Short mmCIF file of N, CA and C in Angstrom, two decimals:
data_model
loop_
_atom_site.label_atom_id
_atom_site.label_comp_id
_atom_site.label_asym_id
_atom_site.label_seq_id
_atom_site.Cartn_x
_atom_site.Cartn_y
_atom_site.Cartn_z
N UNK A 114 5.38 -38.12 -14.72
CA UNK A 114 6.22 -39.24 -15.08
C UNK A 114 6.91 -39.77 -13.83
N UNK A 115 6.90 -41.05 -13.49
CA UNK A 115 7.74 -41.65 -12.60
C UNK A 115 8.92 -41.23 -12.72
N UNK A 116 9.57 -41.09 -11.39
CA UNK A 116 11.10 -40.72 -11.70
C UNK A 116 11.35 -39.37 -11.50
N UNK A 117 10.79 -38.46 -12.76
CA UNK A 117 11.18 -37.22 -12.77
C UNK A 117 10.20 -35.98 -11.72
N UNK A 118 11.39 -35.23 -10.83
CA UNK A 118 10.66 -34.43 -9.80
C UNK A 118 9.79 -33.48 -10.36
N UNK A 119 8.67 -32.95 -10.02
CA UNK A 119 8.01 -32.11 -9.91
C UNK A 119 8.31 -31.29 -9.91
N UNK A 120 7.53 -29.92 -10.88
CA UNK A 120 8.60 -28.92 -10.78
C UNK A 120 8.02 -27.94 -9.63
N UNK A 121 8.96 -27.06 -8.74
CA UNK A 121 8.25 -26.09 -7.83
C UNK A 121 6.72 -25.31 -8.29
N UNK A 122 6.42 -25.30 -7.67
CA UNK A 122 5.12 -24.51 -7.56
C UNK A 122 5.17 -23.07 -7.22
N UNK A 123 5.84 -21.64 -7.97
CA UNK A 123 6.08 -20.96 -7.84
C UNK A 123 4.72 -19.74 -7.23
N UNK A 124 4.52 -19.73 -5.99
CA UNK A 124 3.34 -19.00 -5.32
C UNK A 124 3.28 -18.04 -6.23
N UNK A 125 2.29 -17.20 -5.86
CA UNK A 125 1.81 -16.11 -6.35
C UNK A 125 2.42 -14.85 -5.67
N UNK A 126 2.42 -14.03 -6.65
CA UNK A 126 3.18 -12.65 -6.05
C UNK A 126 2.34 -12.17 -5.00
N UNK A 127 2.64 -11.23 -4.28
CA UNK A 127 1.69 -10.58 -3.20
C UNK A 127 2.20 -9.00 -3.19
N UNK A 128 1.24 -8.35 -3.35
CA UNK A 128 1.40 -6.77 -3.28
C UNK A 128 0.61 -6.02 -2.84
N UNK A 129 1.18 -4.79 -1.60
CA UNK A 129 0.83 -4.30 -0.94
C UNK A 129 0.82 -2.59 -1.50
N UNK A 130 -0.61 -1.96 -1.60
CA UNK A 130 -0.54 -0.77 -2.70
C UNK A 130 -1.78 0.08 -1.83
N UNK A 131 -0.99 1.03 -1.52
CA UNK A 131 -1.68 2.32 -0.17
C UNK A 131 -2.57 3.03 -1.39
N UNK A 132 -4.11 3.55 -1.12
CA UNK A 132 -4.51 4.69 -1.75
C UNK A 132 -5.43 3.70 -2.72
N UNK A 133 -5.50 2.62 -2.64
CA UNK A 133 -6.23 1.46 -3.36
C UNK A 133 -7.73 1.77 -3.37
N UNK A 134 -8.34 2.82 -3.08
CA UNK A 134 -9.56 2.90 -3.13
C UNK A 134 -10.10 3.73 -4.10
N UNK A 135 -9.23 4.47 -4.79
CA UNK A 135 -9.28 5.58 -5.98
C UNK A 135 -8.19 5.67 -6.70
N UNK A 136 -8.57 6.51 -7.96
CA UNK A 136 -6.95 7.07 -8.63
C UNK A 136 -6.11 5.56 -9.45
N UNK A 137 -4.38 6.20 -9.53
CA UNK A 137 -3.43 5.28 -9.34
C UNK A 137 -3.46 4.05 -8.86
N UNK A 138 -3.91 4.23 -7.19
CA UNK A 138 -3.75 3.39 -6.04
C UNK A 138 -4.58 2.48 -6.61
N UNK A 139 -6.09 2.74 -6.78
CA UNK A 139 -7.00 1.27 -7.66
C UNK A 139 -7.03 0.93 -9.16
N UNK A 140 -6.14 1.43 -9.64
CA UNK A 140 -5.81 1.16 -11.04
C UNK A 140 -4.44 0.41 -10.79
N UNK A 141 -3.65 0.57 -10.33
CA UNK A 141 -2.59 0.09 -10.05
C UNK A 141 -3.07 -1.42 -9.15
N UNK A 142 -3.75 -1.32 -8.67
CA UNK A 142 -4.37 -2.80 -7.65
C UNK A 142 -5.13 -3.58 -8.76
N UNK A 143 -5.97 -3.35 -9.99
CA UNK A 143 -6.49 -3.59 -10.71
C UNK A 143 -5.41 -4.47 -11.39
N UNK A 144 -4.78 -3.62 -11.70
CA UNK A 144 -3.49 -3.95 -12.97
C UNK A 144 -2.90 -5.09 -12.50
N UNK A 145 -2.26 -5.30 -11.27
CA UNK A 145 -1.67 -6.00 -10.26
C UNK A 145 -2.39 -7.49 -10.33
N UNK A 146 -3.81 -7.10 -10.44
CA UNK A 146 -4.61 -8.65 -10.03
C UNK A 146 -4.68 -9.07 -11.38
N UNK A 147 -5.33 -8.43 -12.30
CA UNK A 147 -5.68 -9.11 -13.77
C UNK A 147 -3.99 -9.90 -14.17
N UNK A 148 -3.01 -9.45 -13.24
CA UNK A 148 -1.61 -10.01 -13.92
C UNK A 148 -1.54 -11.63 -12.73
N UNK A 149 -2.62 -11.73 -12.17
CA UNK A 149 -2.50 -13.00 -10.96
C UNK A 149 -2.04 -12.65 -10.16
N UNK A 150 -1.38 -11.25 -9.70
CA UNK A 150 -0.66 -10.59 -8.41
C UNK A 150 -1.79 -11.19 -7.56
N UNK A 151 -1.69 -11.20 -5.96
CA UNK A 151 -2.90 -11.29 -5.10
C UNK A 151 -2.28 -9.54 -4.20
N UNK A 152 -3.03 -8.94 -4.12
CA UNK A 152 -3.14 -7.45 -3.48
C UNK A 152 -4.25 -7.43 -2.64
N UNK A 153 -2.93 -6.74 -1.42
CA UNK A 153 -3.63 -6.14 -0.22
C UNK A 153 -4.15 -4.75 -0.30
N UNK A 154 -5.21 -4.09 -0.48
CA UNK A 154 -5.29 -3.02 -0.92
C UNK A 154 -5.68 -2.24 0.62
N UNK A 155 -4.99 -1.10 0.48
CA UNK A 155 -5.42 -0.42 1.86
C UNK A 155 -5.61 0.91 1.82
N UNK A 156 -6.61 1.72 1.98
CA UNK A 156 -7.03 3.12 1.78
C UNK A 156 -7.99 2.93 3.69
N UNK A 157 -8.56 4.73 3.43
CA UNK A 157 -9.32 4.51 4.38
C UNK A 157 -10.37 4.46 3.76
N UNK A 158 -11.37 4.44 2.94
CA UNK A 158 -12.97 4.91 2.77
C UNK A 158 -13.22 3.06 2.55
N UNK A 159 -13.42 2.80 3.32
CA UNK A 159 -13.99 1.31 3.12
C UNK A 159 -15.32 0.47 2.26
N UNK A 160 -15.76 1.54 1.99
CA UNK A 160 -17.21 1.24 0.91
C UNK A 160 -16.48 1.30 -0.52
N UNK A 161 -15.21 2.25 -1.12
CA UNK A 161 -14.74 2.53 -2.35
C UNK A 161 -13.38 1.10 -2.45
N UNK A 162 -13.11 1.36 -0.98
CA UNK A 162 -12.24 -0.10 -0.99
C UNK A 162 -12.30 -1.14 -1.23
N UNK A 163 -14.04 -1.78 -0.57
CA UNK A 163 -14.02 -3.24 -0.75
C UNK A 163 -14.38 -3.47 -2.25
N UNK A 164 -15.14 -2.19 -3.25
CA UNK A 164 -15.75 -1.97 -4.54
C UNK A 164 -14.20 -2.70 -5.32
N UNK A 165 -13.27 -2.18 -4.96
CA UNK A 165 -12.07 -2.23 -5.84
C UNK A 165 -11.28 -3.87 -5.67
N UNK A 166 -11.38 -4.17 -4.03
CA UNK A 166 -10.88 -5.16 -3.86
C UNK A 166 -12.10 -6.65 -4.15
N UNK A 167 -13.30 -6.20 -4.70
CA UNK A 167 -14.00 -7.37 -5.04
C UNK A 167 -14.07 -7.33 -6.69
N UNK A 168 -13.37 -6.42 -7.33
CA UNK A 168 -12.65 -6.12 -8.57
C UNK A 168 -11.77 -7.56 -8.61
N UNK A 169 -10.58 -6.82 -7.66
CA UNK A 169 -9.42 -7.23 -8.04
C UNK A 169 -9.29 -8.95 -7.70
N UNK A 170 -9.75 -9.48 -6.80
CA UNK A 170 -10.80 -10.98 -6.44
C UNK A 170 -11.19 -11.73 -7.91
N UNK A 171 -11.78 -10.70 -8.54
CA UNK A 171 -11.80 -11.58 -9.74
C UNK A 171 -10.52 -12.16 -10.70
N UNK A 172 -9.31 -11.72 -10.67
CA UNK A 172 -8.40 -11.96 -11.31
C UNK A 172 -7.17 -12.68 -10.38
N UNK A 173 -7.40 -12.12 -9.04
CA UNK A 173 -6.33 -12.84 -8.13
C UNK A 173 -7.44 -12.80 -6.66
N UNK A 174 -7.87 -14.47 -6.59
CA UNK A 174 -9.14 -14.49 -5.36
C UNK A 174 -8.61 -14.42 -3.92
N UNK A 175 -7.05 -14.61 -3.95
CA UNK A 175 -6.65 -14.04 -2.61
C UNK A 175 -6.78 -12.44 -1.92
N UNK A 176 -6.98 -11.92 -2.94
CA UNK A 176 -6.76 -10.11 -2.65
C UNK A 176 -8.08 -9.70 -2.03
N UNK A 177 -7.16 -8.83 -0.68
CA UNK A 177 -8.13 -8.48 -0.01
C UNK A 177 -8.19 -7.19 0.63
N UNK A 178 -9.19 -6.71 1.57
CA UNK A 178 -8.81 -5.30 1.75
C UNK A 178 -8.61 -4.63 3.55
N UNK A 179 -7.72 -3.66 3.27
CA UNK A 179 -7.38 -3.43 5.17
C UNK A 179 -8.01 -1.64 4.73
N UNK A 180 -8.70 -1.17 6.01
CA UNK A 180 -9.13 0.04 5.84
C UNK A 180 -8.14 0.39 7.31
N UNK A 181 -7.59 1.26 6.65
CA UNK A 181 -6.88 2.40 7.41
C UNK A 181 -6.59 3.52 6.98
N UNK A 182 -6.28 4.42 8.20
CA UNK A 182 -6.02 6.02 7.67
C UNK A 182 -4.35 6.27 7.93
N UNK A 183 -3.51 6.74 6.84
CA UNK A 183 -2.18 6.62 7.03
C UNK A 183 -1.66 8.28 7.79
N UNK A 184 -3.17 8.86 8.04
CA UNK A 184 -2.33 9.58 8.96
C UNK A 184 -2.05 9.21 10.33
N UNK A 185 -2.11 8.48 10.32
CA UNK A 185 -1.92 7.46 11.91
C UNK A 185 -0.46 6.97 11.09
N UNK A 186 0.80 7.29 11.42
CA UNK A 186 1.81 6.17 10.75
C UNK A 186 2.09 4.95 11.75
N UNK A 187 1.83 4.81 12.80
CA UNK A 187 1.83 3.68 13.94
C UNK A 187 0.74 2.82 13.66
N UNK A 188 -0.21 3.24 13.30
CA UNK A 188 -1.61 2.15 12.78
C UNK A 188 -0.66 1.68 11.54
N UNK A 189 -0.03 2.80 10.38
CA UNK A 189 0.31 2.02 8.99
C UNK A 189 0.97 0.88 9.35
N UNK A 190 2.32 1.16 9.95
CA UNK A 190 3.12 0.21 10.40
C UNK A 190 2.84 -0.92 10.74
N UNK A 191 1.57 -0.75 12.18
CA UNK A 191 0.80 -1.98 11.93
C UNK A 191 0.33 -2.77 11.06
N UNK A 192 -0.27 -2.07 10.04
CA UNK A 192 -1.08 -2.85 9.43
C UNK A 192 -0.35 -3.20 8.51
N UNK A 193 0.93 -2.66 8.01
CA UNK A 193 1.54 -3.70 6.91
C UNK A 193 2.16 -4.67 7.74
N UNK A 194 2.67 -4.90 8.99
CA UNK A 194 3.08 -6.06 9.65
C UNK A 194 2.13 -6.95 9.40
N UNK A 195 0.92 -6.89 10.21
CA UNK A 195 -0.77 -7.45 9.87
C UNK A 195 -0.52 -7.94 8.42
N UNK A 196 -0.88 -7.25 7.63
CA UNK A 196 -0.98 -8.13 6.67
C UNK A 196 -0.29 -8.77 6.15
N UNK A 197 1.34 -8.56 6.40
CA UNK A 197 1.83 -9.41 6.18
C UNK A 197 2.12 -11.01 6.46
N UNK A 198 1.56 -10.57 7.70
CA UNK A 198 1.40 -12.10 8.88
C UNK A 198 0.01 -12.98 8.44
N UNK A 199 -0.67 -12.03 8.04
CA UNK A 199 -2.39 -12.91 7.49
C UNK A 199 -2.15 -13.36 5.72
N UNK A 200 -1.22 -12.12 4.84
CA UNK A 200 -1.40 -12.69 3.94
C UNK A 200 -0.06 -13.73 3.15
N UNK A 201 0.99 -13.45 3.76
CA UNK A 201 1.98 -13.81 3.77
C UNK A 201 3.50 -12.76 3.18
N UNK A 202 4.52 -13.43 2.83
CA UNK A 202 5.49 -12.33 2.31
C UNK A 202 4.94 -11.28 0.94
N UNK A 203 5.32 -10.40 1.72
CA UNK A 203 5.02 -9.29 0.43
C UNK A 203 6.21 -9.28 -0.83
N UNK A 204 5.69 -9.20 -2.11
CA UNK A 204 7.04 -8.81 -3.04
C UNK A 204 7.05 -7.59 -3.40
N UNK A 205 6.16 -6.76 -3.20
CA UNK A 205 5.88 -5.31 -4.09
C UNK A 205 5.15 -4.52 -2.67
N UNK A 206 5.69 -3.49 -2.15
CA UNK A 206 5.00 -2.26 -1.43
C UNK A 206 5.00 -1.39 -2.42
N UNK A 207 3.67 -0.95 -2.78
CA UNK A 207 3.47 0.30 -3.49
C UNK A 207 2.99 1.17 -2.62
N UNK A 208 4.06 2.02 -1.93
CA UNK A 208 3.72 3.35 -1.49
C UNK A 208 2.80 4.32 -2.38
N UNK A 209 1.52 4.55 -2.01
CA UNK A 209 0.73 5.61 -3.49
C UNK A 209 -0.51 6.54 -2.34
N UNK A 210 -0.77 6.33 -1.46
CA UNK A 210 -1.72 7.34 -0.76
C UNK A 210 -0.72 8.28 -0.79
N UNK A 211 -1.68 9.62 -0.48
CA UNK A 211 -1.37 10.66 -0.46
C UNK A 211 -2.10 11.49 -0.44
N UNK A 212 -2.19 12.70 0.09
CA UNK A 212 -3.08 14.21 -0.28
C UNK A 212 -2.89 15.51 -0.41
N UNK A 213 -3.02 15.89 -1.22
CA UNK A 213 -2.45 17.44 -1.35
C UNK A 213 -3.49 18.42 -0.74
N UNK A 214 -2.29 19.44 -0.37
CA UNK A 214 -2.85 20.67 0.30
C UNK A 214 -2.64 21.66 -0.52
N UNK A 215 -4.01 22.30 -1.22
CA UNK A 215 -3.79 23.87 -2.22
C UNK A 215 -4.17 24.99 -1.28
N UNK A 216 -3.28 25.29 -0.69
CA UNK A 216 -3.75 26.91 -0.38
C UNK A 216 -2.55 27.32 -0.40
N UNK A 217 -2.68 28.87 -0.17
CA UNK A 217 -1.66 29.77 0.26
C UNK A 217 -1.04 29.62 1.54
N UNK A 218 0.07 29.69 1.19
CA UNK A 218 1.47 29.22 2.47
C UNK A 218 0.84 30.78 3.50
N UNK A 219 0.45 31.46 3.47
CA UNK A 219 0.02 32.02 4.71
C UNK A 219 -0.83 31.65 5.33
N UNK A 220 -1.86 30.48 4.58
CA UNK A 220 -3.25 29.88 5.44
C UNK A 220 -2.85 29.04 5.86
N UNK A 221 -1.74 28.37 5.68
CA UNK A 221 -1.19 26.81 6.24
C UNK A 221 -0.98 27.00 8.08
N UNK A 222 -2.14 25.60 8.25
CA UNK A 222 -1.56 25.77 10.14
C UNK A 222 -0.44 24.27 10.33
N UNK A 223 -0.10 24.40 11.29
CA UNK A 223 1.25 23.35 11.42
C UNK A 223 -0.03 21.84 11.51
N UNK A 224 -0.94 21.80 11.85
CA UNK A 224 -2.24 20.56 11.80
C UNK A 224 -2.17 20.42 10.51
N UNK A 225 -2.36 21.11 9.68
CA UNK A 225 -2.78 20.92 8.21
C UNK A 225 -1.26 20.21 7.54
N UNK A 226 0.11 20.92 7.91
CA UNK A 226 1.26 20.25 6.95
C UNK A 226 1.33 19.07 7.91
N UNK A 227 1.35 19.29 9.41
CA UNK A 227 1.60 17.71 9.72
C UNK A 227 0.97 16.54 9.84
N UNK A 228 -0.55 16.46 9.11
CA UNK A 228 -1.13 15.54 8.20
C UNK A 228 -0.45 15.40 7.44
N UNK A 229 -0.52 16.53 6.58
CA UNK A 229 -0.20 16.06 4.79
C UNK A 229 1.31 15.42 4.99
N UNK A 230 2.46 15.75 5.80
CA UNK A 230 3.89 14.73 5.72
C UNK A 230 3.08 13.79 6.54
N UNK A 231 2.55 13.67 7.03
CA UNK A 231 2.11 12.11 8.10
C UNK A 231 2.33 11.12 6.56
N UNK A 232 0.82 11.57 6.13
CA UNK A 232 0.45 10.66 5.00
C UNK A 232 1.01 10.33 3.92
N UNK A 233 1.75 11.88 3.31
CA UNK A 233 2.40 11.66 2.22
C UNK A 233 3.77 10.96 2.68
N UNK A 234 4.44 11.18 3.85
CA UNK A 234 6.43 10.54 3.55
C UNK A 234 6.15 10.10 5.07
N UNK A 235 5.63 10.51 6.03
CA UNK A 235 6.13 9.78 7.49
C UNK A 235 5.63 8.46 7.41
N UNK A 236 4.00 7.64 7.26
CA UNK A 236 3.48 6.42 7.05
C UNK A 236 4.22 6.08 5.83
N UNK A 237 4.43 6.00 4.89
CA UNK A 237 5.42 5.26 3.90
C UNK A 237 6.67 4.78 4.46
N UNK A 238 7.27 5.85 4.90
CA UNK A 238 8.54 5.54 5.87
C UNK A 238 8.56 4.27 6.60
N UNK A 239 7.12 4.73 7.65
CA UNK A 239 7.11 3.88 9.13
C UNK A 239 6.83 2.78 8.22
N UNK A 240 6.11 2.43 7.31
CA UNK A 240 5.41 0.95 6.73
C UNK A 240 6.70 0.58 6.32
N UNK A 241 7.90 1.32 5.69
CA UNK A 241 8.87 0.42 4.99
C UNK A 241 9.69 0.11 6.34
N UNK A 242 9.96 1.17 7.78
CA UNK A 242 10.69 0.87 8.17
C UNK A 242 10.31 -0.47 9.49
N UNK A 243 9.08 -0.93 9.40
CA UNK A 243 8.66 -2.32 9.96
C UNK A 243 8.52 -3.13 9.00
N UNK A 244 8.81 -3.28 7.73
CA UNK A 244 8.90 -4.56 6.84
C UNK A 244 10.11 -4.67 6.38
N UNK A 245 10.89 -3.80 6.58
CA UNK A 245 12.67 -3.70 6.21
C UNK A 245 13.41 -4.87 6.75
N UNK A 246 13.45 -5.47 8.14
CA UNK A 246 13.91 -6.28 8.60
C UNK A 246 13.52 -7.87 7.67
N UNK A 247 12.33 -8.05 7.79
CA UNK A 247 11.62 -9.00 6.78
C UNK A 247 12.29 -9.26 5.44
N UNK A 248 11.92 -7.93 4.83
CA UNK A 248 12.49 -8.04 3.82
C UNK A 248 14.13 -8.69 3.48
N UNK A 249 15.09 -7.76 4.35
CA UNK A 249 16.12 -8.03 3.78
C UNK A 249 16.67 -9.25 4.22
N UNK A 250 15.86 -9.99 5.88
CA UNK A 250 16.10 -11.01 5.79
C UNK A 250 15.51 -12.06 5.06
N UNK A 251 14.52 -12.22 3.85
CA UNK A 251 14.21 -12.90 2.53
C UNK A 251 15.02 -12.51 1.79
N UNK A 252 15.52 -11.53 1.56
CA UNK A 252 16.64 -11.36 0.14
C UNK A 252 15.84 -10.99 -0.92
N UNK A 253 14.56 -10.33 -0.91
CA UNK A 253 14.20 -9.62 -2.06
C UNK A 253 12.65 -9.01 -1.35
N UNK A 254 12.17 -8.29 -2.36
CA UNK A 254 11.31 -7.21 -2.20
C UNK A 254 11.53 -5.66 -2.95
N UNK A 255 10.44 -5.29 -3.32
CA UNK A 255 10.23 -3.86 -4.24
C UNK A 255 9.68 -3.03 -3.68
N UNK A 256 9.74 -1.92 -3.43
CA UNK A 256 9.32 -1.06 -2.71
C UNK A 256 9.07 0.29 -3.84
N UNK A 257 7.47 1.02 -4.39
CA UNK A 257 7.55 1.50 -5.09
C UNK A 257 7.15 2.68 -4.31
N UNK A 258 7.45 3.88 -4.75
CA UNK A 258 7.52 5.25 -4.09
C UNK A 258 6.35 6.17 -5.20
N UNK A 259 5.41 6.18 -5.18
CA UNK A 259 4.64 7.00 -6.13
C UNK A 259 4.01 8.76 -5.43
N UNK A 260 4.88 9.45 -6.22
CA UNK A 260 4.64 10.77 -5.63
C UNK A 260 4.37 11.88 -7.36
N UNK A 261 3.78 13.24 -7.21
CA UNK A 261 3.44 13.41 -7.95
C UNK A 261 3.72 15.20 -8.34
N UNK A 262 3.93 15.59 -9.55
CA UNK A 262 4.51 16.58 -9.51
C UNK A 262 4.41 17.39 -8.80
N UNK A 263 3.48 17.80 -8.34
CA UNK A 263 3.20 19.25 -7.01
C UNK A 263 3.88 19.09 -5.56
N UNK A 264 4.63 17.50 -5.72
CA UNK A 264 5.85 17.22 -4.43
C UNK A 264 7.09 18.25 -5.48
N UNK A 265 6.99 18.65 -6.53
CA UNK A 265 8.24 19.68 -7.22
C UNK A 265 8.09 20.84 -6.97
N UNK A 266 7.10 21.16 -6.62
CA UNK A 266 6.44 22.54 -6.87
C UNK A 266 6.54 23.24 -5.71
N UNK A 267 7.27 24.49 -5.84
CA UNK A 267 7.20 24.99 -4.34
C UNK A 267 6.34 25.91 -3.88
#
């Protein structure tokens, strides 16, 4: 109608969800797109990744996929900067990679736990603590923490 403004064009959400290649992580990226989310999905196995992110394409055609390994937390960091710069502001980090270690605390070598905190809490960390600035200078953002009972278990 002449006259009356247009109403905003409210973009599309954007969400960033670690472990996206299996599990949670691609059910949760699934869930995300069929809702019009557009998701960055990022795992390392890149053949199970792009399977999920040409899934999630069908429901939100922006979503796409970054292969990395979060035991590198200086690569994570990167790469949620990265994608944030290629895909634009994030509203949702779903922290969800992870891997558990079953053995006996006498077989454990300090290589083996300092993977498993790399991946499980140090890269979550480093990824929130290079999009933190971003964030709080936009004034919003979600940051989801997905961890799983055997983080109770001693």
């Amino acid at each position: 109608m002449p006259g009356v403004p247009a109403e905003a064009e409210t973009p599309p959400t954007i969400a960033l969800v670690t472990g996206a290649s299996s599990g949670i992580g691609a059910a949760t990226a699934r869930a995300l797109a069929a809702r019009g989310t557009t998701v960055a999905l990022m795992a390392r196995r890149a053949d199970r990744l792009e399977q999920v992110a040409a899934e999630c394409r069908l429901g939100a055609p922006r979503s796409r996929a970054w292969v990395g390994d979060l035991a590198d937390s200086e690569l994570a960091a990167d790469l949620a900067v990265r994608i944030w710069d290629e895909l634009g502001p994030l509203d949702v980090i779903v922290h969800n990679a992870g891997i558990p270690l079953r053995r006996e605390a006498d077989r454990l070598t300090m290589v083996e736990v300092t993977k498993v905190m790399t991946v499980n809490y140090f890269s979550p960390v480093a990824m929130t603590l290079a999009l933190l600035p971003r964030l709080i200078e936009r004034g919003s953002g979600t940051i989801v923490n997905v961890s799983s009972l055997g983080g109770r278990l001693g």
